[in-house]
Amino acid sequence: MTDLLSDKGTYKKVKYNPTARVARKTCELIRKYQQCLPDNVVKYLLRPRSPQPPKIYGLPKIHKVSSPLRPIVSQIDSPTYDLAKHMALVLQPLVGKTFSYVKDSRQFVQTLEHIKLNEKEILVSFDVESLFTNVPISECVELVKSKLQENNIPDEYAILLEHCLTSGYLVYRNEYYLQVEGVAMGSPVAPVVANLWMEKIDNLAISTTAFPVKLWKRYVDDIFCILEGTETEVMQYLSYLNSIHTKSKFTVEIEKERSLAFLDIKVTVQKDGTLGHTVYRKPTHTDRYLHATSHHHPRHFDSVVSSLVNRAYDLCDKIQIKEELLHVEGVLRNNGYNIDISRWRHKHNKSRRPKSCSVKRQKTFLPYIKGVTDKISRLLSKYSVDTVFTPHRKIKQMLRSPKDNFPLQHPGVYKVDCSCGSSYIGQTKRTIARRIAEHIKAIKNNDPPF
């Protein structure tokens, strides 16, 4: 993490906490442009609260050499978090209107159905290096402005977006850093901005090249491509892609033995040129799932089986579905399940009778205790109250959090003990640390009690 933060082109270390000034600027902009925001949104964004600094942590990429870290900046409760969520909601409909868009693995499989390759065409995948931290903010803001005008959305949203993207900062071990380039992976609006930028790169990669590209499909920063030519020509095309923009650098992976992995799908070129497909698992995959002997509601075990079986049917072709189902059956057996896969498929597709009462009620969350909370759930279901069963303990509760922890930085109830033996108990909607500091200041100044 220290090596990542030492990149002066992306992060700049400062000696102050930017939280207060970013929060103040955010409120000023919301008030200034509130005429273009819904009233309920303005009221929500301007509600009293105690913003927290964004916290950076790293997730190891265990499938890569040396397990490099993927930096994540947790923006929850940060000054621009709620505004970024609203911006993502407004801009999300603008994404996915291009030829390259891939929603998920299932949509990608449908794309492969009618494609046939000749002997000179090969499968290639491209990957963008550090997409989020290399997104050019100024160019993205101009791109969003044009999109807003095309869709008759107020231009003020571009100003609010620019504030969210240029106000990036973070804390790590009580030291603060400004993010001077790119967007933070962890901001609600970051995936939308990254997708819009990549759509522009997609268009340039296809429309301004003489290379024969038969197929170009992208999921965020992963690209599946079919090119006509040899590996030498693929490397020439890679050089061309890297010349499109200084901030967008690509890596390439070429098919091996006429097969290539993309997302969780393994694509294979058949003898007749058609594309076969099955489920792909990385070498680090362990096939470990929720064990059948663990103390969980039966609904959780059913979801393990249904997700694996349905993924097999959705992602595999007719030739490879049988092999995948045999693999799933063996995996389930190793995890303590004793289920007939063929019967489960029939059971899963069986139509269910609709509930007689259609009143929408709030869900209830209960810890699963066999013979107790499951009976409570059946009683609640009579009144159209759905129950979500939660486990007693999760693995993440047994491990230290990777985020920096700041004590007393949340609202709540607090107790102050006095040397005379009395105690003062209070409640605050601001941070407890700030409230305690106010008490200390009042005592020093001999202010009247409050």
Short mmCIF file of C-alpha atoms in Angstrom, two decimals:
data_model
loop_
_atom_site.label_atom_id
_atom_site.label_comp_id
_atom_site.label_asym_id
_atom_site.label_seq_id
_atom_site.Cartn_x
_atom_site.Cartn_y
_atom_site.Cartn_z
CA MET A 1 0.00 0.00 0.00
CA THR A 2 2.87 2.36 0.76
CA ASP A 3 4.27 1.72 -2.73
CA LEU A 4 0.89 2.52 -4.30
CA LEU A 5 0.56 5.79 -2.39
CA SER A 6 4.11 6.79 -3.30
CA ASP A 7 2.98 7.30 -6.91
CA LYS A 8 3.15 11.12 -7.01
CA GLY A 9 1.39 11.18 -10.36
CA THR A 10 -1.78 9.85 -8.72
CA TYR A 11 -1.57 10.80 -5.03
CA LYS A 12 -0.30 13.88 -3.20
CA LYS A 13 0.37 13.77 0.53
CA VAL A 14 -0.98 16.73 2.56
CA LYS A 15 -0.67 17.80 6.19
CA TYR A 16 -4.34 18.61 6.79
CA ASN A 17 -7.73 16.86 6.87
CA PRO A 18 -9.68 17.96 3.75
CA THR A 19 -13.03 16.66 5.07
CA ALA A 20 -14.42 19.98 6.34
CA ARG A 21 -13.57 22.01 3.24
CA VAL A 22 -14.88 19.33 0.85
CA ALA A 23 -18.11 19.04 2.86
CA ARG A 24 -18.55 22.82 2.83
CA LYS A 25 -17.94 23.06 -0.93
CA THR A 26 -20.37 20.18 -1.57
CA CYS A 27 -23.18 21.88 0.36
CA GLU A 28 -22.51 25.18 -1.42
CA LEU A 29 -22.82 23.55 -4.85
CA ILE A 30 -25.99 21.67 -3.89
CA ARG A 31 -27.63 24.90 -2.72
CA LYS A 32 -26.43 26.76 -5.83
CA TYR A 33 -27.83 24.21 -8.29
CA GLN A 34 -30.77 22.90 -6.28
CA GLN A 35 -33.18 24.06 -9.00
CA CYS A 36 -32.04 21.15 -11.21
CA LEU A 37 -32.33 18.57 -8.41
CA PRO A 38 -35.56 16.99 -7.11
CA ASP A 39 -36.76 18.53 -3.84
CA ASN A 40 -36.54 15.27 -1.93
CA VAL A 41 -32.95 14.77 -3.16
CA VAL A 42 -31.92 18.27 -2.05
CA LYS A 43 -33.45 17.69 1.38
CA TYR A 44 -31.63 14.37 1.68
CA LEU A 45 -28.26 15.73 0.52
CA LEU A 46 -28.41 18.73 2.88
CA ARG A 47 -29.48 16.80 5.96
CA PRO A 48 -27.28 17.29 9.08
CA ARG A 49 -24.58 14.65 9.35
CA SER A 50 -20.97 14.07 10.32
CA PRO A 51 -18.90 13.25 7.21
CA GLN A 52 -15.96 10.89 7.49
CA PRO A 53 -12.75 10.82 5.40
CA PRO A 54 -12.58 8.13 2.69
CA LYS A 55 -10.43 5.17 3.74
CA ILE A 56 -8.17 3.24 1.39
CA TYR A 57 -7.47 -0.48 1.63
CA GLY A 58 -6.18 -3.13 -0.75
CA LEU A 59 -7.62 -6.40 -2.01
CA PRO A 60 -4.94 -8.90 -3.13
CA LYS A 61 -5.24 -10.31 -6.65
CA ILE A 62 -4.27 -13.85 -5.71
CA HIS A 63 -4.56 -15.08 -9.32
CA LYS A 64 -1.65 -12.84 -10.40
CA VAL A 65 2.08 -13.10 -9.76
CA SER A 66 3.12 -11.68 -6.36
CA SER A 67 -0.57 -11.00 -5.51
CA PRO A 68 -0.59 -7.24 -6.24
CA LEU A 69 -3.14 -5.09 -4.42
CA ARG A 70 -6.24 -3.60 -5.99
CA PRO A 71 -6.69 -0.23 -4.20
CA ILE A 72 -10.23 0.41 -2.97
CA VAL A 73 -11.22 3.75 -1.46
CA SER A 74 -14.26 3.30 0.77
CA GLN A 75 -16.35 6.43 0.26
CA ILE A 76 -19.14 5.55 2.71
CA ASP A 77 -20.11 8.59 4.82
CA SER A 78 -17.60 10.78 2.94
CA PRO A 79 -18.61 14.37 2.03
CA THR A 80 -19.42 13.56 -1.63
CA TYR A 81 -20.75 10.00 -1.16
CA ASP A 82 -24.49 10.78 -1.30
CA LEU A 83 -24.07 13.25 -4.17
CA ALA A 84 -22.01 10.68 -6.10
CA LYS A 85 -24.78 8.10 -5.57
CA HIS A 86 -27.33 10.49 -7.05
CA MET A 87 -25.00 11.30 -9.96
CA ALA A 88 -24.58 7.59 -10.68
CA LEU A 89 -28.37 7.19 -10.73
CA VAL A 90 -28.73 10.03 -13.24
CA LEU A 91 -25.84 8.99 -15.52
CA GLN A 92 -26.31 5.21 -15.50
CA PRO A 93 -29.02 5.26 -18.25
CA LEU A 94 -26.45 6.88 -20.56
CA VAL A 95 -24.23 3.79 -20.38
CA GLY A 96 -24.61 0.69 -22.55
CA LYS A 97 -25.90 2.20 -25.80
CA THR A 98 -22.91 1.15 -27.92
CA PHE A 99 -22.01 -1.84 -30.08
CA SER A 100 -19.41 -3.05 -27.57
CA TYR A 101 -21.60 -3.19 -24.45
CA VAL A 102 -21.76 -6.45 -22.50
CA LYS A 103 -24.15 -6.56 -19.56
CA ASP A 104 -23.08 -9.93 -18.14
CA SER A 105 -21.87 -13.42 -19.05
CA ARG A 106 -25.28 -14.58 -20.19
CA GLN A 107 -25.64 -11.76 -22.69
CA PHE A 108 -22.12 -12.47 -23.96
CA VAL A 109 -23.04 -16.12 -24.60
CA GLN A 110 -25.98 -15.00 -26.73
CA THR A 111 -23.56 -12.89 -28.79
CA LEU A 112 -21.47 -15.97 -29.62
CA GLU A 113 -24.35 -18.04 -30.99
CA HIS A 114 -24.23 -16.74 -34.58
CA ILE A 115 -20.47 -16.21 -35.02
CA LYS A 116 -18.34 -18.42 -37.25
CA LEU A 117 -14.55 -18.05 -37.67
CA ASN A 118 -12.33 -18.85 -40.60
CA GLU A 119 -8.84 -20.28 -40.31
CA LYS A 120 -7.14 -16.87 -40.29
CA GLU A 121 -9.22 -15.38 -37.46
CA ILE A 122 -8.05 -15.69 -33.85
CA LEU A 123 -9.43 -14.95 -30.39
CA VAL A 124 -7.81 -12.15 -28.44
CA SER A 125 -8.55 -10.41 -25.13
CA PHE A 126 -7.36 -6.95 -24.13
CA ASP A 127 -7.21 -5.51 -20.65
CA VAL A 128 -6.81 -1.86 -19.62
CA GLU A 129 -4.11 -1.25 -17.03
CA SER A 130 -5.37 0.52 -13.87
CA LEU A 131 -8.45 1.90 -15.61
CA PHE A 132 -9.94 3.87 -12.71
CA THR A 133 -6.78 5.72 -11.68
CA ASN A 134 -6.02 6.56 -15.33
CA VAL A 135 -9.36 8.05 -16.32
CA PRO A 136 -8.74 11.66 -17.51
CA ILE A 137 -11.23 13.68 -15.48
CA SER A 138 -11.36 16.84 -17.60
CA GLU A 139 -12.01 14.88 -20.80
CA CYS A 140 -14.63 12.75 -19.07
CA VAL A 141 -16.47 15.84 -17.84
CA GLU A 142 -16.60 17.21 -21.41
CA LEU A 143 -17.80 13.83 -22.63
CA VAL A 144 -20.57 13.78 -20.02
CA LYS A 145 -21.59 17.34 -20.98
CA SER A 146 -22.24 16.22 -24.56
CA LYS A 147 -24.17 13.18 -23.33
CA LEU A 148 -26.31 15.38 -21.07
CA GLN A 149 -27.16 17.73 -23.93
CA GLU A 150 -28.12 14.81 -26.18
CA ASN A 151 -30.52 13.52 -23.51
CA ASN A 152 -31.93 16.92 -22.42
CA ILE A 153 -30.46 16.69 -18.92
CA PRO A 154 -29.43 19.97 -17.19
CA ASP A 155 -25.77 20.93 -17.72
CA GLU A 156 -25.44 21.63 -13.99
CA TYR A 157 -25.03 17.88 -13.46
CA ALA A 158 -21.65 18.10 -15.22
CA ILE A 159 -20.51 20.70 -12.66
CA LEU A 160 -21.64 18.50 -9.78
CA LEU A 161 -19.92 15.52 -11.37
CA GLU A 162 -16.68 17.45 -11.76
CA HIS A 163 -16.78 18.31 -8.06
CA CYS A 164 -17.24 14.64 -7.11
CA LEU A 165 -14.32 13.59 -9.32
CA THR A 166 -11.88 16.39 -8.42
CA SER A 167 -12.51 16.29 -4.66
CA GLY A 168 -10.98 12.87 -4.21
CA TYR A 169 -8.86 12.32 -1.12
CA LEU A 170 -8.22 9.52 1.35
CA VAL A 171 -6.68 8.64 4.68
CA TYR A 172 -4.20 5.87 5.41
CA ARG A 173 -2.68 5.38 8.88
CA ASN A 174 -3.74 8.87 9.95
CA GLU A 175 -2.06 10.47 6.93
CA TYR A 176 -4.09 12.26 4.26
CA TYR A 177 -3.61 12.13 0.49
CA LEU A 178 -5.25 13.99 -2.38
CA GLN A 179 -6.02 11.95 -5.50
CA VAL A 180 -4.76 14.22 -8.27
CA GLU A 181 -5.44 11.85 -11.19
CA GLY A 182 -8.19 9.42 -12.07
CA VAL A 183 -11.19 8.33 -10.04
CA ALA A 184 -11.28 6.20 -6.92
CA MET A 185 -12.53 2.64 -7.15
CA GLY A 186 -15.14 2.81 -4.39
CA SER A 187 -16.94 5.97 -5.46
CA PRO A 188 -20.54 5.21 -6.60
CA VAL A 189 -20.10 7.27 -9.77
CA ALA A 190 -16.66 5.89 -10.72
CA PRO A 191 -17.88 2.80 -12.69
CA VAL A 192 -20.28 4.96 -14.71
CA VAL A 193 -17.56 7.48 -15.63
CA ALA A 194 -15.09 4.70 -16.46
CA ASN A 195 -17.63 3.00 -18.74
CA LEU A 196 -18.43 6.24 -20.56
CA TRP A 197 -14.73 6.85 -21.13
CA MET A 198 -14.16 3.31 -22.40
CA GLU A 199 -17.09 3.68 -24.82
CA LYS A 200 -15.18 6.54 -26.42
CA ILE A 201 -12.03 4.41 -26.60
CA ASP A 202 -14.07 1.55 -28.13
CA ASN A 203 -15.32 3.80 -30.90
CA LEU A 204 -11.81 5.05 -31.71
CA ALA A 205 -10.36 1.52 -31.59
CA ILE A 206 -12.75 0.35 -34.32
CA SER A 207 -13.53 3.39 -36.47
CA THR A 208 -9.97 4.70 -36.93
CA THR A 209 -8.11 1.48 -37.67
CA ALA A 210 -7.42 -0.51 -40.82
CA PHE A 211 -7.10 -3.78 -38.88
CA PRO A 212 -9.90 -6.27 -39.68
CA VAL A 213 -11.80 -6.53 -36.37
CA LYS A 214 -14.71 -8.98 -36.58
CA LEU A 215 -15.95 -8.69 -32.98
CA TRP A 216 -15.28 -6.24 -30.15
CA LYS A 217 -17.12 -6.76 -26.85
CA ARG A 218 -16.22 -5.12 -23.56
CA TYR A 219 -17.13 -5.55 -19.90
CA VAL A 220 -15.71 -2.51 -18.01
CA ASP A 221 -11.96 -2.94 -18.74
CA ASP A 222 -11.99 -6.48 -20.18
CA ILE A 223 -12.31 -6.75 -23.97
CA PHE A 224 -13.05 -9.83 -26.08
CA CYS A 225 -11.94 -9.44 -29.68
CA ILE A 226 -11.83 -11.50 -32.88
CA LEU A 227 -9.11 -10.40 -35.31
CA GLU A 228 -8.00 -11.64 -38.68
CA GLY A 229 -4.26 -12.13 -38.82
CA THR A 230 -1.29 -13.61 -37.01
CA GLU A 231 0.17 -12.94 -33.56
CA THR A 232 2.51 -10.39 -35.16
CA GLU A 233 -0.47 -8.42 -36.43
CA VAL A 234 -2.13 -8.68 -33.02
CA MET A 235 0.91 -7.04 -31.44
CA GLN A 236 0.78 -4.31 -34.08
CA TYR A 237 -2.87 -3.70 -33.22
CA LEU A 238 -1.91 -3.57 -29.53
CA SER A 239 0.61 -0.84 -30.32
CA TYR A 240 -2.11 1.06 -32.16
CA LEU A 241 -4.48 0.78 -29.16
CA ASN A 242 -1.79 2.10 -26.84
CA SER A 243 -1.34 5.11 -29.13
CA ILE A 244 -5.01 6.20 -28.93
CA HIS A 245 -4.59 7.97 -25.58
CA THR A 246 -1.65 8.38 -23.25
CA LYS A 247 -3.75 7.43 -20.22
CA SER A 248 -5.21 4.21 -21.69
CA LYS A 249 -2.68 1.40 -21.89
CA PHE A 250 -3.64 -2.13 -22.86
CA THR A 251 -2.27 -5.60 -22.27
CA VAL A 252 -3.11 -8.56 -24.49
CA GLU A 253 -3.75 -12.29 -24.18
CA ILE A 254 -3.91 -14.49 -27.28
CA GLU A 255 -5.80 -17.76 -27.58
CA LYS A 256 -4.07 -21.03 -26.72
CA GLU A 257 -5.11 -24.28 -28.38
CA ARG A 258 -8.01 -22.40 -29.99
CA SER A 259 -9.56 -21.40 -26.66
CA LEU A 260 -9.64 -18.22 -24.56
CA ALA A 261 -11.21 -17.21 -21.25
CA PHE A 262 -13.41 -14.12 -20.93
CA LEU A 263 -15.20 -13.26 -17.66
CA ASP A 264 -16.27 -16.68 -16.31
CA ILE A 265 -16.62 -18.25 -19.77
CA LYS A 266 -14.16 -20.40 -21.70
CA VAL A 267 -14.64 -19.84 -25.43
CA THR A 268 -13.40 -22.55 -27.82
CA VAL A 269 -13.26 -22.55 -31.62
CA GLN A 270 -14.87 -25.75 -32.96
CA LYS A 271 -13.73 -27.60 -36.09
CA ASP A 272 -16.50 -26.03 -38.17
CA GLY A 273 -15.55 -22.51 -37.00
CA THR A 274 -18.43 -22.06 -34.57
CA LEU A 275 -17.74 -21.03 -30.97
CA GLY A 276 -18.27 -23.41 -28.08
CA HIS A 277 -18.53 -22.14 -24.53
CA THR A 278 -18.47 -23.49 -21.00
CA VAL A 279 -17.83 -22.30 -17.45
CA TYR A 280 -14.29 -21.05 -16.76
CA ARG A 281 -12.63 -21.19 -13.33
CA LYS A 282 -9.34 -19.56 -12.48
CA PRO A 283 -6.49 -21.81 -11.27
CA THR A 284 -6.90 -20.35 -7.78
CA HIS A 285 -10.56 -21.44 -7.58
CA THR A 286 -11.09 -23.94 -4.74
CA ASP A 287 -14.66 -25.21 -5.35
CA ARG A 288 -15.45 -24.51 -1.70
CA TYR A 289 -19.03 -23.48 -0.99
CA LEU A 290 -21.36 -23.33 1.99
CA HIS A 291 -21.09 -26.82 3.53
CA ALA A 292 -24.30 -28.76 3.85
CA THR A 293 -23.63 -29.56 7.53
CA SER A 294 -23.31 -25.92 8.60
CA HIS A 295 -26.05 -24.22 10.61
CA HIS A 296 -27.90 -22.25 7.92
CA HIS A 297 -31.47 -22.05 6.71
CA PRO A 298 -32.31 -24.62 3.98
CA ARG A 299 -33.01 -21.71 1.63
CA HIS A 300 -29.28 -20.88 1.69
CA PHE A 301 -28.33 -24.41 0.67
CA ASP A 302 -30.90 -24.32 -2.14
CA SER A 303 -29.37 -21.11 -3.48
CA VAL A 304 -25.92 -22.75 -3.67
CA VAL A 305 -27.27 -25.59 -5.78
CA SER A 306 -29.52 -23.43 -7.97
CA SER A 307 -26.78 -20.88 -8.74
CA LEU A 308 -24.30 -23.57 -9.85
CA VAL A 309 -26.84 -25.55 -11.87
CA ASN A 310 -28.39 -22.54 -13.56
CA ARG A 311 -24.97 -21.11 -14.40
CA ALA A 312 -24.10 -24.40 -16.08
CA TYR A 313 -27.24 -24.32 -18.22
CA ASP A 314 -26.84 -20.62 -19.05
CA LEU A 315 -23.13 -20.60 -19.94
CA CYS A 316 -22.50 -24.02 -21.47
CA ASP A 317 -23.30 -25.17 -25.00
CA LYS A 318 -25.12 -28.42 -25.70
CA ILE A 319 -21.89 -30.37 -26.08
CA GLN A 320 -20.26 -29.33 -22.80
CA ILE A 321 -23.30 -29.05 -20.51
CA LYS A 322 -23.11 -32.71 -19.46
CA GLU A 323 -19.46 -32.45 -18.39
CA GLU A 324 -20.15 -29.26 -16.42
CA LEU A 325 -23.13 -30.83 -14.61
CA LEU A 326 -20.97 -33.82 -13.64
CA HIS A 327 -18.40 -31.39 -12.25
CA VAL A 328 -21.09 -29.52 -10.31
CA GLU A 329 -22.46 -32.78 -8.91
CA GLY A 330 -18.99 -33.80 -7.72
CA VAL A 331 -18.36 -30.39 -6.16
CA LEU A 332 -21.68 -30.48 -4.31
CA ARG A 333 -20.93 -33.98 -3.07
CA ASN A 334 -17.55 -32.81 -1.73
CA ASN A 335 -19.38 -30.03 0.11
CA GLY A 336 -21.77 -32.44 1.82
CA TYR A 337 -24.77 -32.24 -0.54
CA ASN A 338 -26.68 -35.32 -1.67
CA ILE A 339 -28.84 -34.02 -4.52
CA ASP A 340 -29.89 -35.36 -7.90
CA ILE A 341 -29.01 -32.59 -10.37
CA SER A 342 -31.59 -33.61 -12.99
CA ARG A 343 -34.42 -33.50 -10.48
CA TRP A 344 -33.23 -30.17 -9.15
CA ARG A 345 -33.42 -28.58 -12.59
CA HIS A 346 -37.04 -29.73 -12.91
CA LYS A 347 -37.80 -28.52 -9.38
CA HIS A 348 -36.23 -25.11 -10.03
CA ASN A 349 -38.31 -24.50 -13.17
CA LYS A 350 -41.52 -25.58 -11.50
CA SER A 351 -43.99 -22.69 -11.49
CA ARG A 352 -44.95 -21.35 -8.11
CA ARG A 353 -48.38 -20.23 -7.09
CA PRO A 354 -48.54 -16.46 -6.48
CA LYS A 355 -49.15 -15.26 -2.96
CA SER A 356 -52.76 -14.42 -2.20
CA CYS A 357 -51.81 -11.15 -0.49
CA SER A 358 -49.90 -8.62 -2.56
CA VAL A 359 -49.38 -6.01 0.18
CA LYS A 360 -45.76 -4.90 0.19
CA ARG A 361 -44.26 -4.90 3.67
CA GLN A 362 -40.83 -4.32 5.10
CA LYS A 363 -38.61 -7.38 5.37
CA THR A 364 -37.46 -8.67 8.73
CA PHE A 365 -33.94 -9.94 9.44
CA LEU A 366 -33.54 -12.78 11.93
CA PRO A 367 -30.58 -14.95 12.95
CA TYR A 368 -31.30 -18.52 11.90
CA ILE A 369 -32.00 -20.81 14.86
CA LYS A 370 -33.45 -24.13 13.81
CA GLY A 371 -36.84 -24.75 15.34
CA VAL A 372 -37.22 -21.15 16.55
CA THR A 373 -36.78 -18.41 13.97
CA ASP A 374 -38.00 -20.62 11.13
CA LYS A 375 -41.32 -20.97 12.98
CA ILE A 376 -41.43 -17.21 13.49
CA SER A 377 -40.86 -16.82 9.75
CA ARG A 378 -43.87 -19.01 8.95
CA LEU A 379 -46.04 -16.86 11.20
CA LEU A 380 -44.79 -13.67 9.58
CA SER A 381 -45.39 -15.03 6.09
CA LYS A 382 -49.12 -15.18 6.83
CA TYR A 383 -49.01 -11.39 7.03
CA SER A 384 -46.86 -11.03 3.86
CA VAL A 385 -43.70 -10.25 5.82
CA ASP A 386 -40.66 -11.83 4.19
CA THR A 387 -37.84 -13.06 6.42
CA VAL A 388 -34.14 -12.85 5.64
CA PHE A 389 -32.12 -15.29 7.73
CA THR A 390 -28.65 -14.15 8.74
CA PRO A 391 -25.75 -16.35 9.95
CA HIS A 392 -24.54 -16.02 13.54
CA ARG A 393 -21.01 -15.20 12.51
CA LYS A 394 -19.23 -14.41 9.25
CA ILE A 395 -15.59 -14.93 8.35
CA LYS A 396 -15.01 -11.18 8.04
CA GLN A 397 -16.03 -10.84 11.71
CA MET A 398 -13.11 -13.09 12.63
CA LEU A 399 -10.56 -11.02 10.69
CA ARG A 400 -9.18 -7.57 11.26
CA SER A 401 -10.75 -4.91 9.06
CA PRO A 402 -8.37 -3.61 6.37
CA LYS A 403 -9.76 -0.08 6.78
CA ASP A 404 -8.35 2.49 9.18
CA ASN A 405 -10.38 2.66 12.38
CA PHE A 406 -11.15 6.03 13.99
CA PRO A 407 -12.69 5.65 17.45
CA LEU A 408 -15.72 7.74 18.45
CA GLN A 409 -16.24 9.00 14.89
CA HIS A 410 -19.91 8.04 14.78
CA PRO A 411 -23.12 9.38 16.33
CA GLY A 412 -24.52 7.61 19.37
CA VAL A 413 -25.00 7.56 23.13
CA TYR A 414 -22.04 8.47 25.34
CA LYS A 415 -21.23 8.64 29.05
CA VAL A 416 -18.89 11.13 30.78
CA ASP A 417 -17.71 10.30 34.30
CA CYS A 418 -16.93 13.11 36.75
CA SER A 419 -14.37 13.11 39.54
CA CYS A 420 -17.21 13.72 42.03
CA GLY A 421 -18.65 10.30 41.24
CA SER A 422 -21.55 11.49 39.07
CA SER A 423 -21.97 10.67 35.39
CA TYR A 424 -23.47 12.51 32.46
CA ILE A 425 -25.19 10.49 29.74
CA GLY A 426 -26.03 12.16 26.45
CA GLN A 427 -26.96 11.41 22.86
CA THR A 428 -25.66 13.18 19.75
CA LYS A 429 -26.26 13.06 16.00
CA ARG A 430 -22.76 14.37 15.42
CA THR A 431 -19.63 12.36 16.15
CA ILE A 432 -19.11 11.42 19.79
CA ALA A 433 -15.53 12.72 19.62
CA ARG A 434 -16.74 16.16 18.57
CA ARG A 435 -19.38 16.23 21.31
CA ILE A 436 -16.85 15.22 23.97
CA ALA A 437 -14.51 17.97 22.74
CA GLU A 438 -17.36 20.48 23.18
CA HIS A 439 -17.84 19.31 26.78
CA ILE A 440 -14.11 19.73 27.50
CA LYS A 441 -14.13 23.19 25.98
CA ALA A 442 -17.18 24.19 28.05
CA ILE A 443 -15.45 23.09 31.27
CA LYS A 444 -12.28 25.03 30.41
CA ASN A 445 -14.29 28.18 29.64
CA ASN A 446 -16.52 27.69 32.68
CA ASP A 447 -19.59 27.79 30.45
CA PRO A 448 -22.99 26.90 31.92
CA PRO A 449 -23.94 23.22 31.56
CA PHE A 450 -25.85 22.18 28.43
#
